[in-house]
XYZ file of C-alpha atoms in Angstrom:
561
model
C -141.528 -226.280 206.633
C -144.332 -224.471 204.999
C -142.388 -221.519 203.771
C -139.336 -222.627 201.016
C -136.035 -220.217 200.882
C -136.970 -218.466 197.854
C -139.708 -217.229 199.392
C -138.099 -215.494 202.394
C -137.490 -212.076 202.216
C -134.245 -210.798 201.156
C -132.226 -208.658 203.976
C -129.340 -206.133 203.277
C -126.053 -207.589 203.815
C -124.597 -206.614 207.138
C -121.682 -204.012 207.454
C -119.499 -202.580 209.667
C -120.467 -199.154 211.532
C -117.227 -198.079 211.262
C -116.755 -198.758 207.774
C -117.706 -195.940 205.369
C -119.441 -196.781 202.502
C -119.187 -195.204 198.785
C -122.307 -193.242 198.986
C -121.222 -191.527 201.773
C -118.596 -189.901 200.180
C -120.286 -189.009 196.977
C -123.250 -187.795 199.016
C -120.853 -185.821 201.458
C -121.253 -187.496 204.458
C -119.194 -189.557 206.520
C -115.883 -187.953 207.591
C -115.636 -184.428 207.065
C -111.811 -184.385 206.531
C -112.000 -186.717 203.570
C -114.776 -184.683 202.369
C -113.009 -181.445 202.243
C -109.938 -183.691 200.223
C -111.953 -184.950 197.896
C -113.038 -181.440 197.164
C -109.498 -180.103 196.397
C -108.454 -182.621 194.380
C -111.357 -181.862 191.103
C -110.424 -178.583 189.823
C -106.776 -179.962 189.816
C -107.360 -182.942 187.626
C -109.899 -180.761 185.519
C -106.878 -178.469 184.619
C -104.266 -181.376 184.285
C -106.873 -183.060 181.390
C -107.513 -179.872 179.654
C -103.704 -179.556 179.366
C -103.436 -183.200 178.427
C -106.160 -182.656 175.748
C -104.355 -179.659 174.083
C -101.321 -180.441 173.274
C -102.019 -182.765 170.416
C -103.386 -179.695 168.364
C -100.370 -177.257 169.784
C -97.934 -179.648 168.042
C -99.804 -179.892 165.009
C -100.040 -175.597 164.724
C -96.075 -175.905 165.491
C -95.308 -178.030 162.611
C -97.449 -176.101 160.326
C -95.667 -173.275 161.285
C -92.214 -175.039 160.780
C -93.356 -175.877 157.694
C -94.199 -172.356 156.554
C -91.202 -171.025 157.133
C -88.946 -173.218 155.468
C -90.771 -173.211 152.200
C -90.835 -169.249 152.333
C -87.011 -169.228 153.000
C -86.042 -171.782 150.349
C -88.766 -171.219 147.520
C -90.874 -174.230 148.288
C -88.120 -176.324 147.327
C -88.092 -179.862 148.846
C -84.856 -180.167 150.203
C -82.439 -183.378 148.680
C -81.704 -186.360 151.668
C -78.231 -185.482 151.415
C -78.457 -181.963 152.347
C -81.131 -182.575 155.408
C -78.411 -185.670 156.292
C -75.563 -182.613 156.150
C -73.456 -184.719 154.013
C -73.243 -181.823 151.154
C -71.240 -178.446 152.168
C -72.759 -175.161 151.919
C -72.513 -173.106 148.928
C -72.010 -169.395 149.829
C -74.069 -166.717 147.917
C -71.870 -164.797 145.665
C -74.661 -162.318 144.165
C -74.841 -158.513 144.421
C -78.660 -158.173 144.174
C -78.338 -154.352 143.675
C -76.338 -154.001 140.982
C -77.247 -157.645 139.347
C -73.510 -159.104 139.313
C -71.407 -161.739 141.264
C -70.659 -159.873 144.364
C -66.829 -160.845 143.866
C -66.971 -158.941 140.629
C -69.028 -155.800 141.449
C -67.049 -152.449 140.744
C -69.606 -150.589 142.406
C -69.704 -152.485 145.971
C -65.641 -153.200 145.875
C -64.039 -150.004 143.874
C -60.628 -151.148 144.459
C -61.670 -153.702 141.637
C -61.715 -150.583 139.226
C -60.824 -147.207 140.281
C -62.832 -144.552 138.726
C -61.216 -142.215 137.190
C -60.349 -138.055 138.170
C -63.640 -136.328 138.681
C -63.865 -132.913 137.391
C -66.971 -131.995 138.406
C -69.061 -129.448 136.845
C -68.432 -127.741 133.293
C -70.295 -124.019 133.288
C -69.352 -123.331 130.293
C -70.473 -126.516 128.161
C -73.493 -127.153 130.783
C -72.372 -130.723 131.435
C -70.068 -133.184 134.005
C -66.558 -134.241 133.287
C -66.686 -132.599 130.024
C -64.723 -133.706 126.974
C -63.897 -130.615 125.633
C -61.961 -129.331 128.744
C -60.286 -132.664 129.652
C -60.354 -135.283 126.810
C -58.569 -137.839 129.223
C -62.239 -138.633 130.566
C -63.484 -140.328 126.856
C -63.499 -143.727 126.919
C -60.749 -144.210 124.205
C -57.326 -146.081 124.049
C -55.170 -142.845 123.161
C -56.144 -139.795 124.754
C -57.080 -137.245 121.572
C -56.631 -133.720 121.211
C -59.503 -131.187 121.185
C -59.415 -129.493 118.193
C -60.740 -125.109 118.146
C -63.272 -126.434 115.543
C -65.174 -128.240 118.222
C -65.040 -125.553 121.005
C -65.988 -122.929 118.274
C -69.185 -125.194 117.010
C -70.108 -125.476 120.570
C -69.952 -122.032 121.409
C -72.077 -121.410 118.070
C -74.547 -124.202 118.937
C -75.263 -122.804 122.597
C -75.308 -119.388 121.190
C -78.127 -119.681 118.665
C -80.823 -121.310 120.767
C -81.556 -122.369 124.092
C -80.314 -125.754 124.810
C -82.383 -128.457 128.040
C -80.069 -127.908 130.871
C -78.438 -130.399 133.170
C -78.471 -130.003 136.967
C -74.845 -129.230 138.320
C -75.909 -130.614 141.707
C -76.510 -134.104 140.154
C -74.229 -137.603 140.911
C -75.661 -139.290 138.878
C -72.742 -139.113 136.371
C -70.595 -140.779 138.774
C -72.511 -144.181 138.361
C -71.289 -147.584 136.248
C -73.657 -150.008 135.147
C -72.225 -153.505 135.068
C -72.814 -157.281 133.804
C -71.812 -160.369 134.735
C -70.417 -161.130 130.913
C -70.748 -160.252 127.567
C -73.608 -162.825 127.277
C -75.498 -161.257 129.498
C -75.134 -158.291 127.533
C -76.401 -159.639 124.367
C -79.048 -161.446 126.212
C -80.417 -157.840 127.598
C -80.687 -157.243 123.990
C -78.077 -154.000 124.370
C -76.644 -153.144 120.732
C -73.649 -150.274 120.776
C -72.933 -147.821 117.922
C -69.480 -145.774 117.296
C -69.916 -141.993 117.918
C -69.165 -140.557 114.422
C -68.892 -136.967 112.571
C -71.615 -136.353 110.516
C -73.333 -132.930 108.769
C -76.007 -131.327 110.676
C -78.444 -128.684 109.698
C -80.292 -126.466 112.824
C -83.293 -124.773 111.457
C -87.027 -123.340 112.231
C -89.431 -125.320 110.016
C -92.708 -123.624 109.297
C -95.265 -123.643 106.689
C -95.690 -121.836 104.067
C -97.307 -120.826 100.690
C -95.584 -119.431 97.464
C -97.155 -116.321 95.639
C -96.218 -113.766 92.742
C -93.996 -110.965 93.793
C -96.759 -108.259 94.173
C -93.981 -105.556 93.112
C -93.657 -107.827 89.747
C -97.677 -108.024 89.648
C -100.267 -105.778 87.350
C -103.441 -105.797 86.684
C -104.694 -104.114 83.324
C -108.600 -102.150 82.991
C -109.537 -99.896 80.369
C -109.108 -96.272 81.862
C -111.800 -94.935 79.744
C -115.720 -96.938 79.289
C -115.915 -98.528 75.685
C -116.209 -101.970 74.000
C -112.836 -103.943 73.075
C -112.030 -104.021 69.520
C -109.054 -106.536 69.342
C -107.367 -109.100 71.859
C -103.991 -109.924 70.913
C -102.579 -112.143 73.738
C -103.882 -115.384 75.873
C -103.493 -116.714 79.163
C -99.667 -117.966 79.402
C -98.232 -115.442 76.444
C -94.740 -113.781 77.170
C -95.037 -110.029 77.099
C -92.478 -107.177 77.306
C -92.659 -103.939 78.642
C -95.433 -101.600 76.608
C -96.392 -104.439 74.349
C -100.546 -103.991 73.360
C -102.515 -106.945 75.075
C -105.962 -105.488 73.496
C -107.419 -102.268 72.086
C -110.245 -100.791 73.130
C -112.391 -98.441 70.701
C -113.527 -95.642 73.131
C -115.455 -92.227 72.445
C -113.785 -90.306 74.923
C -110.537 -90.771 73.614
C -111.563 -89.809 70.209
C -113.430 -86.454 71.792
C -109.664 -85.845 73.491
C -107.776 -86.225 69.717
C -110.530 -83.776 68.843
C -110.151 -81.290 71.548
C -106.430 -81.466 70.940
C -106.889 -81.050 66.867
C -108.966 -77.798 67.707
C -106.814 -76.751 70.388
C -103.800 -76.685 67.627
C -105.421 -74.993 65.111
C -106.773 -72.133 67.846
C -103.228 -71.939 68.624
C -102.018 -71.496 65.421
C -104.533 -68.701 64.562
C -103.773 -66.814 67.485
C -100.437 -67.045 66.854
C -100.632 -65.225 63.474
C -102.683 -62.592 64.836
C -99.882 -61.552 67.473
C -97.527 -61.961 64.596
C -99.373 -59.470 62.217
C -100.418 -57.067 64.786
C -96.775 -56.540 66.534
C -95.909 -55.990 62.917
C -98.293 -52.969 62.732
C -97.461 -52.262 66.330
C -97.399 -48.301 65.490
C -100.493 -47.946 63.640
C -102.420 -49.805 66.286
C -103.709 -49.478 69.846
C -101.665 -51.233 72.396
C -104.779 -53.109 73.958
C -105.683 -54.801 70.864
C -102.026 -56.592 70.908
C -102.758 -57.184 74.695
C -105.738 -58.793 73.943
C -104.318 -61.180 71.295
C -101.338 -62.452 73.407
C -103.896 -63.104 75.730
C -106.006 -65.063 73.420
C -102.865 -67.206 72.158
C -101.942 -68.113 76.076
C -105.441 -69.338 76.043
C -105.043 -71.672 73.013
C -101.661 -72.402 74.418
C -103.431 -73.652 77.539
C -105.860 -75.781 75.606
C -103.414 -77.634 73.448
C -101.856 -78.125 76.898
C -104.845 -79.641 78.212
C -106.247 -82.129 75.947
C -102.153 -83.079 75.510
C -102.253 -83.671 79.536
C -105.792 -85.789 78.913
C -104.379 -87.962 76.265
C -101.049 -88.734 78.378
C -103.403 -89.669 81.586
C -104.568 -92.347 79.171
C -101.319 -93.384 78.094
C -100.920 -92.227 74.941
C -97.907 -90.425 74.527
C -97.682 -87.395 72.345
C -95.382 -85.101 71.034
C -96.986 -81.842 70.332
C -94.304 -79.987 69.208
C -93.847 -82.454 66.383
C -97.738 -81.311 65.484
C -97.204 -77.647 65.077
C -96.405 -76.501 61.652
C -98.240 -79.166 60.070
C -101.828 -79.594 58.251
C -104.530 -80.473 60.003
C -105.223 -83.268 58.075
C -101.440 -84.386 58.472
C -102.344 -83.982 62.462
C -105.843 -85.885 62.345
C -103.533 -88.762 60.577
C -101.343 -88.623 63.178
C -103.621 -88.535 66.009
C -105.986 -91.534 64.430
C -103.747 -94.211 65.507
C -101.853 -92.627 68.340
C -100.666 -95.348 70.852
C -101.319 -98.108 67.830
C -97.966 -100.362 67.396
C -96.731 -100.639 63.628
C -97.365 -104.195 63.745
C -101.304 -103.734 64.244
C -101.738 -100.399 61.830
C -100.512 -102.970 59.100
C -103.642 -105.391 59.837
C -105.667 -101.639 59.493
C -107.528 -99.925 56.757
C -106.340 -96.484 57.784
C -108.938 -94.736 55.827
C -111.605 -96.536 57.599
C -110.920 -96.631 60.990
C -112.115 -94.863 63.909
C -109.703 -92.548 66.005
C -111.581 -94.231 69.199
C -108.703 -96.379 69.570
C -107.013 -96.796 72.733
C -104.464 -99.665 73.657
C -104.284 -101.847 76.827
C -100.451 -102.744 77.003
C -98.165 -103.860 79.798
C -96.413 -102.206 81.781
C -93.859 -105.128 82.815
C -92.235 -107.668 81.147
C -93.511 -111.170 82.616
C -96.508 -114.099 81.334
C -99.937 -113.325 81.014
C -101.576 -115.232 83.745
C -105.403 -114.012 83.401
C -107.578 -112.702 80.953
C -110.722 -111.809 81.256
C -111.665 -110.367 78.031
C -113.440 -111.174 74.752
C -113.655 -108.795 71.184
C -116.900 -106.957 71.285
C -117.347 -107.039 75.181
C -118.380 -103.359 76.530
C -115.822 -102.871 79.329
C -115.031 -99.576 81.851
C -111.907 -98.935 84.125
C -113.687 -101.035 87.089
C -112.855 -104.361 85.222
C -109.653 -106.277 85.188
C -109.191 -107.418 81.813
C -105.653 -108.797 82.113
C -103.089 -109.931 85.019
C -99.639 -110.126 84.299
C -96.581 -111.456 86.594
C -92.719 -111.608 86.206
C -92.005 -114.895 87.647
C -88.404 -114.909 87.587
C -88.920 -114.015 91.153
C -91.438 -115.351 93.831
C -92.373 -114.352 97.172
C -92.488 -116.821 99.862
C -94.805 -116.276 102.850
C -93.725 -118.291 106.492
C -95.767 -118.851 109.647
C -93.237 -119.162 112.280
C -94.174 -119.869 116.014
C -93.785 -116.841 118.047
C -91.515 -118.341 120.632
C -88.589 -118.575 117.702
C -88.640 -115.185 117.370
C -85.595 -114.247 118.943
C -83.573 -116.583 116.906
C -84.409 -114.959 113.318
C -82.668 -112.406 111.555
C -82.955 -110.565 108.357
C -80.886 -112.140 105.980
C -80.573 -115.287 106.937
C -81.183 -118.444 104.506
C -84.580 -120.343 103.698
C -85.027 -123.417 102.045
C -88.246 -124.234 100.995
C -89.771 -127.540 99.717
C -93.247 -127.457 97.795
C -95.876 -130.057 98.420
C -95.665 -132.840 96.370
C -91.776 -131.813 94.952
C -88.544 -132.958 94.954
C -86.922 -129.948 94.404
C -85.860 -127.330 97.111
C -85.208 -124.011 96.439
C -83.212 -121.321 98.511
C -83.748 -117.853 99.132
C -82.834 -115.086 101.769
C -85.292 -113.453 104.385
C -86.377 -110.218 104.162
C -88.991 -109.500 106.513
C -90.444 -110.205 109.673
C -93.774 -109.368 110.535
C -94.272 -107.119 113.412
C -97.560 -108.364 114.638
C -98.424 -112.200 115.558
C -101.643 -113.586 114.612
C -104.334 -113.197 117.262
C -105.589 -116.672 117.027
C -102.498 -118.749 116.120
C -99.717 -117.160 117.608
C -97.432 -117.629 114.619
C -95.288 -114.646 112.901
C -95.290 -114.657 109.509
C -91.784 -114.130 107.242
C -91.062 -113.652 104.027
C -88.442 -114.619 101.414
C -87.421 -113.832 97.779
C -87.119 -117.277 95.852
C -85.587 -117.055 92.695
C -87.556 -118.788 90.043
C -84.964 -120.365 87.996
C -86.304 -122.514 85.088
C -90.155 -121.334 86.056
C -90.501 -124.527 88.307
C -92.354 -122.505 91.117
C -95.746 -121.621 91.105
C -98.085 -119.326 92.351
C -100.080 -120.295 95.598
C -98.026 -123.431 95.778
C -97.976 -124.753 99.783
C -95.303 -126.608 101.421
C -92.760 -126.679 104.180
C -89.939 -123.814 104.554
C -86.525 -124.125 106.824
C -84.878 -121.053 108.258
C -81.487 -121.999 108.284
C -79.793 -121.126 112.013
C -76.666 -123.182 111.735
C -74.805 -125.566 109.354
C -72.140 -127.575 110.603
C -70.291 -130.099 108.436
C -68.493 -132.052 110.846
C -70.817 -132.133 114.065
C -70.741 -135.070 116.881
C -73.704 -137.015 116.695
C -75.632 -140.065 117.810
C -78.172 -141.916 117.350
C -81.627 -140.934 118.299
C -82.855 -142.756 121.391
C -79.571 -143.405 122.597
C -79.677 -140.843 125.313
C -82.173 -140.591 128.231
C -83.351 -138.021 130.576
C -83.249 -138.827 134.217
C -84.894 -136.396 135.617
C -82.366 -133.860 135.932
C -79.614 -134.579 133.535
C -79.152 -136.051 130.191
C -77.247 -139.003 129.777
C -75.467 -141.804 127.683
C -73.967 -145.482 128.430
C -70.439 -144.981 127.215
C -68.663 -148.386 127.101
C -65.258 -148.895 128.806
C -62.524 -148.789 127.057
C -60.782 -152.239 128.441
C -64.162 -153.841 127.865
C -62.414 -156.234 125.482
C -58.973 -156.122 126.781
C -59.415 -159.870 128.256
C -62.436 -162.445 128.772
C -61.745 -161.375 132.514
C -62.511 -157.640 131.816
C -65.263 -155.844 133.472
C -67.998 -155.696 131.289
C -68.647 -151.586 132.359
C -70.780 -148.887 130.885
C -69.938 -145.467 132.196
C -73.218 -142.817 132.905
C -72.032 -139.643 131.125
C -73.660 -136.112 130.992
C -74.477 -134.608 127.880
C -75.668 -131.427 126.107
C -77.663 -132.040 123.063
C -78.141 -130.290 119.910
C -80.248 -130.369 117.047
C -81.662 -133.248 115.495
C -81.636 -134.429 111.849
C -83.253 -137.691 110.758
C -81.922 -140.562 112.415
C -79.279 -138.683 114.331
C -78.704 -135.999 117.689
C -76.177 -133.655 117.541
C -73.888 -133.631 120.828
C -72.578 -130.190 121.588
C -70.901 -131.489 124.600
C -70.005 -134.822 126.551
C -68.965 -137.568 124.490
C -66.094 -137.765 121.573
C -65.780 -139.530 118.186
C -64.181 -142.980 118.506
C -66.393 -143.393 121.815
C -68.499 -146.700 122.079
C -72.612 -146.347 123.188
C -75.146 -148.382 123.832
C -77.554 -147.639 121.377
C -80.778 -149.926 120.662
C -81.573 -151.591 124.299
C -79.972 -149.050 126.384
C -83.247 -148.594 128.283
C -82.330 -152.073 129.851
C -79.396 -149.813 131.540
C -81.533 -146.977 132.108
C -83.823 -149.767 134.239
C -80.363 -150.757 136.239
C -79.459 -147.191 136.740
C -82.705 -146.357 138.419
C -82.671 -149.387 140.675
C -79.167 -148.103 141.608
C -80.358 -144.833 142.454
C -83.787 -145.409 143.942
C -84.202 -144.455 147.233
C -80.694 -142.263 146.927
C -82.611 -139.696 147.885
C -80.809 -137.230 144.714
C -81.393 -133.411 145.510
C -81.370 -132.532 142.549
C -84.523 -130.683 140.557
C -85.655 -131.437 137.012
C -84.942 -128.718 134.901
């Protein structure tokens, strides 16, 4: 054979005409029924494949959610194996979240554990709930005490003397109790307690003030006529008596008035003699001459009176009756040193001294506070030469807030302490201004202060107190131990059975109180507590915070005053 087998062309394998091929199904040729079934099974397979492929991620998400849920409810603590296997018993939750004590001993959740005492409600007289002044059995004392009439009178005085911050009668916060789990928890919270005691209390209105000289006991001295200073006898700080000479002024006008008086006296004497002579010869002379002589005598007498009054106006006291009948020389000697005291006259030469001298005398007893003159200076009535003040009594002026005017009354005691002084002086309120300062809205009041020992100084500033009320045995609490809760002023009173046994409930009762005056570190309690009770003092803010937490969302409808 000339052709090998390798070279022979390959023929496709023969198949049976009735046997369908795979390609026939893929291209949709062949049997129509089989092609339809194949088209129906395609989406089902795709859906099943999609479900199977999403099972894994879904399980992972479910696992994460389970871990998050467990961690959130178990504070993200990993449980012990014993707990997972169930070999440990479950411990019951015995804690009251609302009152921060074990629920088994919570007296607020279970009042049967510690029944509350009687509720007397609102006291309209003293403005508190469960008033201990009317119901002393409310007080947390081992033995019920008796209320003294003095306590009721003191409370009445305190309420009458000044307006007090009011509690709301609709408030129910006084029914609350604050409980601790143990004494140790009280110490850990930093709560300290104080025993309610009695102490003196002074209620006063305080104002800034100034001490000045009493104007009714102060004098400003000047020369009544122009002249020159001839002699100065007193200086600043010297004590002078009423009528004592401080200086002597040489004034020409004084000499002229003395001369006028001397002439008037001489003329009066002449006219009196003329009238007397004419009256003796009345039968021999005309009546008109007697009338003219009498008229001339009246005029001379008027001139004497005028000159005398002019000298008196200058402070020179003279009695003209004592000068009548004297010679002109004798009259001149009496007038020359008129008003000059004997101790100064002894220093003068009566033969050479001028008649123009006029003394400057003090009208009051006191001290010379200012001197503005020296010998030889020219002075006139417009110039003040000396200031004299009686310092035995001083004026105190205080500036008081306008809103306190209703509490003031003339006669109230006043205490004043000057800046930098350790001493306190007392006086009486004797004047209240009828007007308030237009800028400061303060009202000025005045008091008289006795200056015993001369310790007070004019124009001294300081602080004064107008005493409204003094109580020697008021009920007091430390400052900061009471709290305003929006509608009531409250304190936290320790239960009287607090230390009866280790199992005693550690409870503080909320008590509404009415406060009075504050002195230093203590505040007066008008009503609400009694001496001998124990209250939370330092650290009482912890109880206040718990009180607010307990009443959060309670919907108290009382309105803050």
